[in-house]
């Protein structure tokens, strides 16, 4: 949901900002802009469309400066067009602001500012910030920003500069993330750490109602009243290479192929084949506390929600604790009932999803214990929960989540085993057999990835369909949902995921030769039931593709095409069944020429409600 970046230092400012913007592009890509200060004059360039168009415009007509800010937009208020693209200016054009978030009270503020004589040029909510800072400006930019933001309601991470208090960038936030990069005589503000990694690994994360004020020589951190703050400096170990494509056509494909390693990295060091134990010392919640848990509520959005749904099966089967799974955007508005014996598990790759963060805050008001499953270290959700179980997936750049989904499932499998152990629900022998089954998963995933070419060939036959149905049952029902989500979000083909048993209650009416069905049918406790569902579709002349165990001979006579996967412990088959569906969606989208890494209308980190 928009990416902001700002830089002061000795390097070429336009290059640093443009390189940074490219790494933030996954956050939004309907327009982009840059403002730099050159001999105390602000130079702005903005375009409708992707960052490549901004780059082209700058090549044709370069601008230079000694410091500046830039923005990539995912429109909320005001259609995507050059005028609505950030940075936004005050009346004089000497002050500019870039903003990620939504100012909810911008209309009354705009009316008031207009009545006071301010001239507005755009339809955006952000422009009020520029005019408010202008209104309160006396001699110090940070003081003016402090006064302005007190008037704002909503969510924002902003970076502001003004030639009237030159050589300085002021950043502030409530809601969306703001990371401050500390280099040698150079400082950065960015929506995430990706643009910073090639310059510095020393990062300070701003908390809500905190500001950073920096020039070329120093950075100071203050609260909204102007009091100085001592901030912890985090040393981030992700390397800049992790955010390169590494020879793959798209980030999404690279990330699909990283999954065996990501699952290994998430499991490694947390379970032992000697003792049969899962170790969760690092999560910040003691076994004594977790042992008292009587119920788990999992809260998440999108793909993380689907991982949570798989987690529900893991926890209920292994730890025998009842689990509810909730969409964060719904849960937060419900009159939900929680108590101190409930563990709320908030799953979020980014750790910044506004709905998940808001749901977490409501959960905490009801005094439930909270645990985050996050990929981004020190993200807002990770900071606000009592415990954190990190997934070790590394940065995910493709907008469609793939490797983080597998990493989330791995983390949830560990959590389920851990809860089972501390509650005495499984013995050492059982525990060892689950640990072994999990350890074998990455190698089996590799075997599936080796078949990528044949899945690509298969995809060729399906590129012109407009609808798809995905069916699964039990632990693979969530994978049907996830497979359908992948297809629709990157290829724009309508797809629905359904539990196989629900077919006859409605969706079966859709079946005809124009609606292929992907069935997920490993040999598990619902295998026979899935075969019945398959017959129901075949009777109605539906075309069927099946993801099935490679040693399943029976399935071939019943469906039109089989994507084989190695056999595994049925409970852990989602790790394997998800992969062919990701590849299938990827190849269909790629063959159709879709913008796989940056699908239309989407953004990776959804920091607005
Ligand atoms: C889909 C996808 C989204 C995210 C959702 C939650 O491929 O990536 O559905 O899963 O926006 O994001 P996080 O996990 O960052 O909270």
PDB file of N, CA and C in Angstrom, residues 18 21 30-36 42-51 53-58 61 63 69-73 80-90 95-98 120-124 126-127 130:
ATOM      1  N   UNK A  18      15.653   5.988  -6.817  1.00  0.00           N
ATOM      2  CA  UNK A  18      15.018   5.152  -7.858  1.00  0.00           C
ATOM      3  C   UNK A  18      15.275   3.664  -7.607  1.00  0.00           C
ATOM      4  N   UNK A  21      13.006   2.735  -4.819  1.00  0.00           N
ATOM      5  CA  UNK A  21      11.593   2.643  -5.242  1.00  0.00           C
ATOM      6  C   UNK A  21      11.313   1.308  -5.907  1.00  0.00           C
ATOM      7  N   UNK A  30       0.636   2.063  -9.192  1.00  0.00           N
ATOM      8  CA  UNK A  30      -0.198   2.740 -10.186  1.00  0.00           C
ATOM      9  C   UNK A  30       0.321   4.119 -10.552  1.00  0.00           C
ATOM     10  N   UNK A  31       1.229   4.667  -9.771  1.00  0.00           N
ATOM     11  CA  UNK A  31       1.910   5.902 -10.152  1.00  0.00           C
ATOM     12  C   UNK A  31       3.128   6.059  -9.248  1.00  0.00           C
ATOM     13  N   UNK A  32       4.033   6.921  -9.657  1.00  0.00           N
ATOM     14  CA  UNK A  32       5.272   7.058  -8.883  1.00  0.00           C
ATOM     15  C   UNK A  32       5.804   8.475  -9.041  1.00  0.00           C
ATOM     16  N   UNK A  33       6.615   8.895  -8.078  1.00  0.00           N
ATOM     17  CA  UNK A  33       7.167  10.247  -8.170  1.00  0.00           C
ATOM     18  C   UNK A  33       8.374  10.431  -7.292  1.00  0.00           C
ATOM     19  N   UNK A  34       9.111  11.505  -7.588  1.00  0.00           N
ATOM     20  CA  UNK A  34      10.340  11.786  -6.849  1.00  0.00           C
ATOM     21  C   UNK A  34      10.463  13.310  -6.698  1.00  0.00           C
ATOM     22  N   UNK A  35      11.000  13.742  -5.575  1.00  0.00           N
ATOM     23  CA  UNK A  35      11.312  15.173  -5.400  1.00  0.00           C
ATOM     24  C   UNK A  35      12.707  15.267  -4.823  1.00  0.00           C
ATOM     25  N   UNK A  36      13.556  16.085  -5.445  1.00  0.00           N
ATOM     26  CA  UNK A  36      14.906  16.288  -4.903  1.00  0.00           C
ATOM     27  C   UNK A  36      15.136  17.783  -4.741  1.00  0.00           C
ATOM     28  N   UNK A  42      13.110  22.870  -5.038  1.00  0.00           N
ATOM     29  CA  UNK A  42      12.558  21.508  -5.150  1.00  0.00           C
ATOM     30  C   UNK A  42      12.288  21.176  -6.618  1.00  0.00           C
ATOM     31  N   UNK A  43      12.812  20.032  -7.052  1.00  0.00           N
ATOM     32  CA  UNK A  43      12.529  19.549  -8.418  1.00  0.00           C
ATOM     33  C   UNK A  43      11.672  18.296  -8.282  1.00  0.00           C
ATOM     34  N   UNK A  44      10.558  18.291  -8.966  1.00  0.00           N
ATOM     35  CA  UNK A  44       9.639  17.144  -8.837  1.00  0.00           C
ATOM     36  C   UNK A  44       9.411  16.495 -10.198  1.00  0.00           C
ATOM     37  N   UNK A  45       9.309  15.172 -10.189  1.00  0.00           N
ATOM     38  CA  UNK A  45       8.883  14.464 -11.399  1.00  0.00           C
ATOM     39  C   UNK A  45       7.905  13.374 -10.971  1.00  0.00           C
ATOM     40  N   UNK A  46       6.768  13.277 -11.633  1.00  0.00           N
ATOM     41  CA  UNK A  46       5.779  12.255 -11.284  1.00  0.00           C
ATOM     42  C   UNK A  46       5.183  11.672 -12.554  1.00  0.00           C
ATOM     43  N   UNK A  47       4.810  10.428 -12.501  1.00  0.00           N
ATOM     44  CA  UNK A  47       4.162   9.829 -13.674  1.00  0.00           C
ATOM     45  C   UNK A  47       3.031   8.912 -13.225  1.00  0.00           C
ATOM     46  N   UNK A  48       2.060   8.744 -14.111  1.00  0.00           N
ATOM     47  CA  UNK A  48       1.043   7.708 -13.900  1.00  0.00           C
ATOM     48  C   UNK A  48       1.653   6.404 -14.407  1.00  0.00           C
ATOM     49  N   UNK A  49       1.499   5.318 -13.683  1.00  0.00           N
ATOM     50  CA  UNK A  49       2.023   4.031 -14.143  1.00  0.00           C
ATOM     51  C   UNK A  49       3.207   3.584 -13.302  1.00  0.00           C
ATOM     52  N   UNK A  50       3.914   2.640 -13.857  1.00  0.00           N
ATOM     53  CA  UNK A  50       4.963   1.977 -13.074  1.00  0.00           C
ATOM     54  C   UNK A  50       6.231   2.810 -12.948  1.00  0.00           C
ATOM     55  N   UNK A  51       7.118   2.316 -12.098  1.00  0.00           N
ATOM     56  CA  UNK A  51       8.363   3.028 -11.842  1.00  0.00           C
ATOM     57  C   UNK A  51       9.237   3.089 -13.104  1.00  0.00           C
ATOM     58  N   UNK A  53       8.317   3.821 -15.947  1.00  0.00           N
ATOM     59  CA  UNK A  53       7.943   5.023 -16.701  1.00  0.00           C
ATOM     60  C   UNK A  53       8.568   6.273 -16.074  1.00  0.00           C
ATOM     61  N   UNK A  54       8.638   6.249 -14.742  1.00  0.00           N
ATOM     62  CA  UNK A  54       9.306   7.373 -14.068  1.00  0.00           C
ATOM     63  C   UNK A  54      10.790   7.390 -14.446  1.00  0.00           C
ATOM     64  N   UNK A  55      11.361   6.196 -14.477  1.00  0.00           N
ATOM     65  CA  UNK A  55      12.772   6.068 -14.824  1.00  0.00           C
ATOM     66  C   UNK A  55      13.032   6.610 -16.242  1.00  0.00           C
ATOM     67  N   UNK A  56      12.128   6.244 -17.148  1.00  0.00           N
ATOM     68  CA  UNK A  56      12.262   6.679 -18.545  1.00  0.00           C
ATOM     69  C   UNK A  56      12.182   8.214 -18.614  1.00  0.00           C
ATOM     70  N   UNK A  57      11.224   8.735 -17.876  1.00  0.00           N
ATOM     71  CA  UNK A  57      11.062  10.195 -17.883  1.00  0.00           C
ATOM     72  C   UNK A  57      12.329  10.880 -17.349  1.00  0.00           C
ATOM     73  N   UNK A  58      12.933  10.262 -16.338  1.00  0.00           N
ATOM     74  CA  UNK A  58      14.153  10.870 -15.767  1.00  0.00           C
ATOM     75  C   UNK A  58      15.354  10.715 -16.713  1.00  0.00           C
ATOM     76  N   UNK A  61      14.759  13.441 -19.332  1.00  0.00           N
ATOM     77  CA  UNK A  61      14.941  14.800 -18.806  1.00  0.00           C
ATOM     78  C   UNK A  61      15.409  14.669 -17.360  1.00  0.00           C
ATOM     79  N   UNK A  63      16.881  15.002 -13.560  1.00  0.00           N
ATOM     80  CA  UNK A  63      16.937  16.003 -12.494  1.00  0.00           C
ATOM     81  C   UNK A  63      18.031  15.579 -11.511  1.00  0.00           C
ATOM     82  N   UNK A  69      13.040  12.756  -1.616  1.00  0.00           N
ATOM     83  CA  UNK A  69      12.088  11.709  -1.212  1.00  0.00           C
ATOM     84  C   UNK A  69      11.409  11.170  -2.468  1.00  0.00           C
ATOM     85  N   UNK A  70      10.858   9.958  -2.378  1.00  0.00           N
ATOM     86  CA  UNK A  70      10.183   9.367  -3.537  1.00  0.00           C
ATOM     87  C   UNK A  70       9.073   8.445  -3.063  1.00  0.00           C
ATOM     88  N   UNK A  71       8.217   8.044  -4.013  1.00  0.00           N
ATOM     89  CA  UNK A  71       6.982   7.343  -3.632  1.00  0.00           C
ATOM     90  C   UNK A  71       6.492   6.452  -4.751  1.00  0.00           C
ATOM     91  N   UNK A  72       5.987   5.282  -4.401  1.00  0.00           N
ATOM     92  CA  UNK A  72       5.267   4.455  -5.365  1.00  0.00           C
ATOM     93  C   UNK A  72       3.879   4.219  -4.790  1.00  0.00           C
ATOM     94  N   UNK A  73       2.853   4.395  -5.645  1.00  0.00           N
ATOM     95  CA  UNK A  73       1.494   4.567  -5.106  1.00  0.00           C
ATOM     96  C   UNK A  73       0.570   3.395  -5.391  1.00  0.00           C
ATOM     97  N   UNK A  80      -5.563   7.046 -10.033  1.00  0.00           N
ATOM     98  CA  UNK A  80      -4.151   7.117 -10.404  1.00  0.00           C
ATOM     99  C   UNK A  80      -3.953   8.050 -11.598  1.00  0.00           C
ATOM    100  N   UNK A  81      -3.263   9.159 -11.408  1.00  0.00           N
ATOM    101  CA  UNK A  81      -2.927  10.075 -12.505  1.00  0.00           C
ATOM    102  C   UNK A  81      -1.727  10.888 -12.030  1.00  0.00           C
ATOM    103  N   UNK A  82      -1.120  11.624 -12.943  1.00  0.00           N
ATOM    104  CA  UNK A  82       0.109  12.337 -12.575  1.00  0.00           C
ATOM    105  C   UNK A  82      -0.146  13.314 -11.424  1.00  0.00           C
ATOM    106  N   UNK A  83      -1.241  14.050 -11.505  1.00  0.00           N
ATOM    107  CA  UNK A  83      -1.484  15.077 -10.489  1.00  0.00           C
ATOM    108  C   UNK A  83      -1.651  14.474  -9.090  1.00  0.00           C
ATOM    109  N   UNK A  84      -2.288  13.278  -9.041  1.00  0.00           N
ATOM    110  CA  UNK A  84      -2.504  12.658  -7.725  1.00  0.00           C
ATOM    111  C   UNK A  84      -1.290  11.874  -7.219  1.00  0.00           C
ATOM    112  N   UNK A  85      -0.276  11.725  -8.078  1.00  0.00           N
ATOM    113  CA  UNK A  85       0.927  10.991  -7.641  1.00  0.00           C
ATOM    114  C   UNK A  85       1.706  11.834  -6.623  1.00  0.00           C
ATOM    115  N   UNK A  86       2.361  11.150  -5.706  1.00  0.00           N
ATOM    116  CA  UNK A  86       3.202  11.840  -4.720  1.00  0.00           C
ATOM    117  C   UNK A  86       4.550  12.141  -5.353  1.00  0.00           C
ATOM    118  N   UNK A  87       5.384  12.980  -4.836  1.00  0.00           N
ATOM    119  CA  UNK A  87       5.223  13.813  -3.649  1.00  0.00           C
ATOM    120  C   UNK A  87       4.190  14.929  -3.869  1.00  0.00           C
ATOM    121  N   UNK A  88       3.538  15.303  -2.755  1.00  0.00           N
ATOM    122  CA  UNK A  88       2.580  16.405  -2.805  1.00  0.00           C
ATOM    123  C   UNK A  88       3.182  17.659  -2.195  1.00  0.00           C
ATOM    124  N   UNK A  89       2.744  18.804  -2.737  1.00  0.00           N
ATOM    125  CA  UNK A  89       3.371  20.084  -2.366  1.00  0.00           C
ATOM    126  C   UNK A  89       2.442  20.971  -1.552  1.00  0.00           C
ATOM    127  N   UNK A  90       3.021  21.921  -0.859  1.00  0.00           N
ATOM    128  CA  UNK A  90       2.219  22.967  -0.225  1.00  0.00           C
ATOM    129  C   UNK A  90       1.937  24.038  -1.286  1.00  0.00           C
ATOM    130  N   UNK A  95       7.756  22.878  -0.050  1.00  0.00           N
ATOM    131  CA  UNK A  95       7.635  21.795   0.930  1.00  0.00           C
ATOM    132  C   UNK A  95       6.945  20.616   0.249  1.00  0.00           C
ATOM    133  N   UNK A  96       7.518  19.421   0.421  1.00  0.00           N
ATOM    134  CA  UNK A  96       6.865  18.251  -0.168  1.00  0.00           C
ATOM    135  C   UNK A  96       6.737  17.125   0.855  1.00  0.00           C
ATOM    136  N   UNK A  97       5.740  16.270   0.606  1.00  0.00           N
ATOM    137  CA  UNK A  97       5.509  15.149   1.512  1.00  0.00           C
ATOM    138  C   UNK A  97       5.217  13.881   0.692  1.00  0.00           C
ATOM    139  N   UNK A  98       5.732  12.746   1.173  1.00  0.00           N
ATOM    140  CA  UNK A  98       5.313  11.446   0.655  1.00  0.00           C
ATOM    141  C   UNK A  98       4.648  10.699   1.804  1.00  0.00           C
ATOM    142  N   UNK A 120      -5.504  23.827  -3.243  1.00  0.00           N
ATOM    143  CA  UNK A 120      -5.304  22.370  -3.430  1.00  0.00           C
ATOM    144  C   UNK A 120      -5.237  22.027  -4.910  1.00  0.00           C
ATOM    145  N   UNK A 121      -4.367  21.111  -5.240  1.00  0.00           N
ATOM    146  CA  UNK A 121      -4.198  20.740  -6.650  1.00  0.00           C
ATOM    147  C   UNK A 121      -4.668  19.313  -6.941  1.00  0.00           C
ATOM    148  N   UNK A 122      -4.899  18.491  -5.897  1.00  0.00           N
ATOM    149  CA  UNK A 122      -5.143  17.063  -6.136  1.00  0.00           C
ATOM    150  C   UNK A 122      -6.414  16.578  -5.439  1.00  0.00           C
ATOM    151  N   UNK A 123      -6.767  15.323  -5.739  1.00  0.00           N
ATOM    152  CA  UNK A 123      -7.945  14.716  -5.081  1.00  0.00           C
ATOM    153  C   UNK A 123      -7.509  13.870  -3.883  1.00  0.00           C
ATOM    154  N   UNK A 124      -6.261  13.939  -3.501  1.00  0.00           N
ATOM    155  CA  UNK A 124      -5.748  12.991  -2.498  1.00  0.00           C
ATOM    156  C   UNK A 124      -5.988  13.461  -1.067  1.00  0.00           C
ATOM    157  N   UNK A 126      -3.560  12.957   1.049  1.00  0.00           N
ATOM    158  CA  UNK A 126      -2.203  13.332   1.484  1.00  0.00           C
ATOM    159  C   UNK A 126      -1.935  14.818   1.402  1.00  0.00           C
ATOM    160  N   UNK A 127      -2.549  15.469   0.426  1.00  0.00           N
ATOM    161  CA  UNK A 127      -2.184  16.877   0.208  1.00  0.00           C
ATOM    162  C   UNK A 127      -2.465  17.742   1.443  1.00  0.00           C
ATOM    163  N   UNK A 130       0.668  18.364   3.523  1.00  0.00           N
ATOM    164  CA  UNK A 130       1.583  19.413   3.044  1.00  0.00           C
ATOM    165  C   UNK A 130       1.079  20.791   3.465  1.00  0.00           C
TER     166      UNK A 130
END
